[in-house]
Short mmCIF file of C-alpha atoms in Angstrom, two decimals:
data_model
loop_
_atom_site.label_atom_id
_atom_site.label_comp_id
_atom_site.label_asym_id
_atom_site.label_seq_id
_atom_site.Cartn_x
_atom_site.Cartn_y
_atom_site.Cartn_z
CA UNK A 1 68.82 134.16 159.26
CA UNK A 2 69.28 136.52 156.96
CA UNK A 3 70.51 140.14 157.18
CA UNK A 4 67.34 142.29 156.52
CA UNK A 5 66.05 140.26 159.36
CA UNK A 6 68.38 140.76 161.89
CA UNK A 7 67.56 144.56 160.65
CA UNK A 8 64.00 144.24 161.10
CA UNK A 9 65.26 142.68 165.09
CA UNK A 10 67.62 145.80 165.61
CA UNK A 11 65.11 148.84 164.90
CA UNK A 12 62.60 147.21 166.79
CA UNK A 13 64.72 147.32 169.58
CA UNK A 14 65.43 150.50 168.88
CA UNK A 15 62.04 151.73 168.91
CA UNK A 16 61.00 149.59 171.97
CA UNK A 17 63.60 150.82 174.11
CA UNK A 18 63.96 154.85 172.67
CA UNK A 19 59.68 154.57 174.15
CA UNK A 20 60.49 152.59 177.49
CA UNK A 21 63.22 154.98 178.11
CA UNK A 22 60.89 158.45 177.40
CA UNK A 23 57.75 156.64 178.74
CA UNK A 24 60.11 156.21 182.39
CA UNK A 25 61.79 159.31 182.61
CA UNK A 26 58.53 161.40 182.73
CA UNK A 27 60.10 164.23 184.64
CA UNK A 28 61.72 165.65 181.39
CA UNK A 29 59.09 165.08 179.19
CA UNK A 30 58.82 168.73 178.52
CA UNK A 31 62.26 169.10 177.06
CA UNK A 32 62.50 166.08 175.87
CA UNK A 33 60.80 164.88 172.62
CA UNK A 34 59.83 160.94 171.96
CA UNK A 35 60.81 161.01 168.29
CA UNK A 36 64.54 162.20 169.29
CA UNK A 37 64.74 159.45 171.89
CA UNK A 38 64.16 156.98 169.27
CA UNK A 39 66.48 158.67 166.91
CA UNK A 40 68.92 158.28 169.74
CA UNK A 41 68.43 154.99 170.32
CA UNK A 42 68.64 154.22 166.50
CA UNK A 43 71.80 155.61 166.12
CA UNK A 44 73.31 153.70 169.07
CA UNK A 45 72.06 150.00 168.32
CA UNK A 46 72.61 149.84 164.16
CA UNK A 47 76.42 149.19 164.60
CA UNK A 48 74.85 145.79 165.65
CA UNK A 49 74.30 145.22 162.11
CA UNK A 50 77.76 145.42 161.22
CA UNK A 51 78.49 142.77 164.34
CA UNK A 52 76.32 140.85 162.86
CA UNK A 53 78.08 139.92 159.73
CA UNK A 54 81.13 139.88 161.46
CA UNK A 55 80.48 137.25 163.10
CA UNK A 56 78.11 135.66 160.26
CA UNK A 57 81.59 136.01 158.34
CA UNK A 58 83.25 134.31 161.25
CA UNK A 59 80.53 130.96 161.07
CA UNK A 60 81.00 130.97 157.59
CA UNK A 61 84.72 130.57 157.39
CA UNK A 62 85.74 128.73 160.44
CA UNK A 63 82.27 126.22 160.09
CA UNK A 64 84.59 123.03 159.86
CA UNK A 65 86.99 124.28 163.27
CA UNK A 66 87.01 122.82 166.50
CA UNK A 67 87.30 126.86 167.27
CA UNK A 68 84.24 128.09 165.90
CA UNK A 69 83.08 128.57 169.28
CA UNK A 70 85.14 129.75 171.24
CA UNK A 71 86.24 132.43 168.36
CA UNK A 72 82.24 133.78 168.20
CA UNK A 73 82.29 134.15 171.88
CA UNK A 74 85.52 136.40 172.01
CA UNK A 75 84.36 137.68 169.04
CA UNK A 76 80.95 138.60 170.79
CA UNK A 77 82.47 139.74 173.89
CA UNK A 78 85.02 142.04 171.51
CA UNK A 79 81.71 143.52 170.21
CA UNK A 80 80.30 144.37 173.31
CA UNK A 81 82.99 146.23 174.58
CA UNK A 82 83.19 148.40 171.10
CA UNK A 83 79.09 148.96 171.67
CA UNK A 84 79.97 150.39 174.97
CA UNK A 85 82.81 152.74 173.58
CA UNK A 86 80.06 153.92 170.52
CA UNK A 87 77.57 154.06 173.36
CA UNK A 88 79.77 156.72 175.27
CA UNK A 89 80.88 158.78 171.95
CA UNK A 90 77.59 158.90 170.54
CA UNK A 91 75.23 159.56 173.63
CA UNK A 92 77.57 162.06 175.14
CA UNK A 93 77.13 164.04 171.85
CA UNK A 94 73.23 163.44 170.40
CA UNK A 95 71.56 162.43 173.43
CA UNK A 96 68.31 164.06 174.03
CA UNK A 97 69.11 163.89 177.59
CA UNK A 98 72.36 165.84 177.59
CA UNK A 99 73.29 167.92 180.53
CA UNK A 100 69.92 166.97 181.83
CA UNK A 101 69.80 166.98 186.47
CA UNK A 102 70.49 163.20 187.38
CA UNK A 103 72.66 162.02 184.25
CA UNK A 104 75.93 161.99 182.70
CA UNK A 105 77.15 161.79 179.54
CA UNK A 106 73.32 161.91 178.64
CA UNK A 107 72.28 158.59 180.29
CA UNK A 108 71.20 157.78 183.31
CA UNK A 109 72.55 154.64 185.44
CA UNK A 110 70.04 152.16 185.24
CA UNK A 111 70.64 152.00 181.08
CA UNK A 112 73.99 150.32 181.71
CA UNK A 113 71.93 147.34 182.90
CA UNK A 114 69.54 148.04 179.59
CA UNK A 115 71.81 147.69 177.42
CA UNK A 116 73.97 145.34 178.58
CA UNK A 117 71.30 142.82 179.10
CA UNK A 118 70.12 143.71 175.49
CA UNK A 119 73.95 143.37 174.58
CA UNK A 120 74.60 139.56 175.76
CA UNK A 121 70.98 138.71 174.32
CA UNK A 122 72.23 140.04 170.95
CA UNK A 123 75.30 137.89 171.08
CA UNK A 124 73.70 134.51 172.28
CA UNK A 125 70.73 134.78 169.59
CA UNK A 126 73.25 136.27 166.54
CA UNK A 127 75.50 132.38 167.42
CA UNK A 128 72.55 130.10 168.19
CA UNK A 129 70.50 131.46 164.70
CA UNK A 130 73.81 131.90 162.51
CA UNK A 131 75.06 128.81 163.66
CA UNK A 132 71.19 126.74 163.12
CA UNK A 133 71.35 128.44 159.40
CA UNK A 134 74.54 127.02 158.94
CA UNK A 135 74.31 123.60 160.02
CA UNK A 136 70.97 123.76 158.03
CA UNK A 137 72.99 124.89 154.47
CA UNK A 138 74.99 121.78 155.10
CA UNK A 139 72.99 118.98 155.51
CA UNK A 140 70.67 119.14 152.63
CA UNK A 141 67.03 117.46 152.75
CA UNK A 142 67.22 113.88 152.51
CA UNK A 143 66.05 112.33 149.17
CA UNK A 144 65.61 109.03 146.68
CA UNK A 145 66.40 108.41 143.92
CA UNK A 146 63.75 105.57 142.87
CA UNK A 147 63.16 104.35 139.35
CA UNK A 148 60.08 102.95 137.44
CA UNK A 149 60.11 101.83 134.01
CA UNK A 150 63.31 104.05 132.97
CA UNK A 151 61.90 106.62 134.43
CA UNK A 152 63.41 108.67 137.58
CA UNK A 153 61.83 110.04 140.70
CA UNK A 154 62.87 112.06 143.57
CA UNK A 155 60.93 110.93 146.88
CA UNK A 156 61.57 112.77 150.46
CA UNK A 157 61.09 110.66 153.55
CA UNK A 158 57.82 112.61 153.89
CA UNK A 159 55.81 110.64 150.67
CA UNK A 160 56.72 107.67 152.20
CA UNK A 161 53.73 105.31 153.98
CA UNK A 162 56.12 102.05 154.52
CA UNK A 163 58.91 100.34 153.61
CA UNK A 164 58.86 96.37 153.14
CA UNK A 165 62.13 94.22 153.34
CA UNK A 166 61.91 91.47 150.16
CA UNK A 167 65.56 89.29 150.75
CA UNK A 168 67.80 92.20 149.57
CA UNK A 169 65.32 94.33 148.39
CA UNK A 170 63.25 97.00 150.01
CA UNK A 171 59.44 98.04 148.69
CA UNK A 172 58.75 101.31 148.87
CA UNK A 173 54.97 102.34 149.37
CA UNK A 174 54.82 106.02 148.29
CA UNK A 175 52.54 109.00 146.82
CA UNK A 176 54.18 108.37 143.59
CA UNK A 177 53.25 104.41 144.31
CA UNK A 178 55.26 101.48 144.50
CA UNK A 179 58.88 101.18 144.21
CA UNK A 180 61.79 98.61 144.81
CA UNK A 181 65.47 99.39 145.96
CA UNK A 182 68.11 97.39 145.99
CA UNK A 183 69.08 98.66 149.59
CA UNK A 184 68.53 95.93 152.88
CA UNK A 185 66.00 97.61 155.29
CA UNK A 186 68.98 98.24 157.91
CA UNK A 187 69.92 101.08 155.32
CA UNK A 188 66.23 103.11 155.97
CA UNK A 189 66.09 102.30 159.26
CA UNK A 190 69.44 103.63 159.96
CA UNK A 191 68.83 106.74 157.96
CA UNK A 192 65.11 108.14 157.97
CA UNK A 193 64.39 110.44 161.26
CA UNK A 194 63.24 108.14 164.40
CA UNK A 195 60.59 110.42 165.55
CA UNK A 196 58.71 109.70 162.31
CA UNK A 197 59.79 106.23 160.78
CA UNK A 198 59.35 103.42 163.27
CA UNK A 199 59.70 99.88 162.83
CA UNK A 200 56.71 97.40 164.26
CA UNK A 201 58.34 94.03 162.26
CA UNK A 202 61.66 92.60 161.45
CA UNK A 203 60.36 93.26 157.41
CA UNK A 204 58.48 96.42 158.02
CA UNK A 205 59.16 100.20 159.15
CA UNK A 206 56.41 102.46 159.12
CA UNK A 207 56.04 106.42 158.93
CA UNK A 208 53.66 106.97 161.73
CA UNK A 209 52.45 110.12 159.82
CA UNK A 210 50.16 107.89 157.37
CA UNK A 211 48.92 105.67 160.55
CA UNK A 212 45.34 105.83 161.19
CA UNK A 213 44.44 103.49 163.18
CA UNK A 214 46.05 100.73 166.05
CA UNK A 215 43.46 97.35 166.09
CA UNK A 216 43.20 94.88 169.13
CA UNK A 217 42.89 90.95 168.18
CA UNK A 218 41.48 88.36 170.47
CA UNK A 219 44.72 87.13 171.17
CA UNK A 220 46.82 90.24 172.10
CA UNK A 221 48.06 90.57 168.57
CA UNK A 222 48.32 94.38 167.00
CA UNK A 223 47.91 95.48 163.52
CA UNK A 224 48.62 99.27 162.52
CA UNK A 225 46.60 100.44 159.69
CA UNK A 226 47.51 103.39 157.23
CA UNK A 227 45.37 105.61 155.65
CA UNK A 228 45.31 103.75 153.03
CA UNK A 229 43.21 101.09 153.97
CA UNK A 230 47.04 99.02 153.91
CA UNK A 231 46.95 96.57 157.69
CA UNK A 232 50.36 95.62 158.83
CA UNK A 233 51.06 93.36 161.76
CA UNK A 234 52.98 94.05 165.03
CA UNK A 235 55.38 91.99 166.21
CA UNK A 236 55.03 90.69 169.48
CA UNK A 237 58.93 92.64 170.64
CA UNK A 238 57.46 95.65 169.00
CA UNK A 239 54.02 95.82 170.43
CA UNK A 240 55.52 97.85 173.67
CA UNK A 241 56.87 99.92 171.80
CA UNK A 242 54.83 101.36 169.54
CA UNK A 243 52.13 101.09 171.82
CA UNK A 244 53.82 103.62 173.84
CA UNK A 245 54.73 105.35 171.64
CA UNK A 246 51.49 106.27 169.81
CA UNK A 247 50.82 106.76 173.58
CA UNK A 248 52.90 109.38 174.28
CA UNK A 249 52.38 111.67 171.25
CA UNK A 250 48.42 111.85 171.33
CA UNK A 251 46.06 114.25 173.76
#
């Protein structure tokens, strides 16, 4: 998650809470102006941007440590406590509800429920988004280097239609043509995403996104027809698995 996106989120939360508080306290609308409430909320929530930067730095510096999550949770709890202190300090000075009937330190009791829930939600949201982003950065997308005629081609898994074993080699049928790599089919089976690439025969793996039809034969055999018209027979031991797989992913 980028800092600018989090800033946008904080601004949205501040404005939304400002509007809700103003709407909820209808009895004081003749004494309080909406923009004052919104500015007050902005002052309360903007410091969370610093909290975001702190948690981001912790994740980047301890990404390989088993103590990363406990450290993040502990820091998140500390940030919530500091935010409560800031909330009291700021509200007791700048709250538009200061000295109004029923308020204390410029706030009403129910404010604590909203702010506590939002604080907890923010800590969970920040940690979750930052850890996902860090994981994506640490795990670059899979890319195959293929050669043909002295030229090199870089191929993503999504460009592969199917793979066929030929002795100690594997033939890759791609959007850029057919290539041969000196690796066994099992090598590709182990690293390609299972939700996209399925084995239909001990010597064939298909990209299910390029399948246009499943064709049944009179002898209960099954063939996979690819979008380019290529036909591949499904081994009897894989027929049930492949049939159920396509049944589960269609509507």
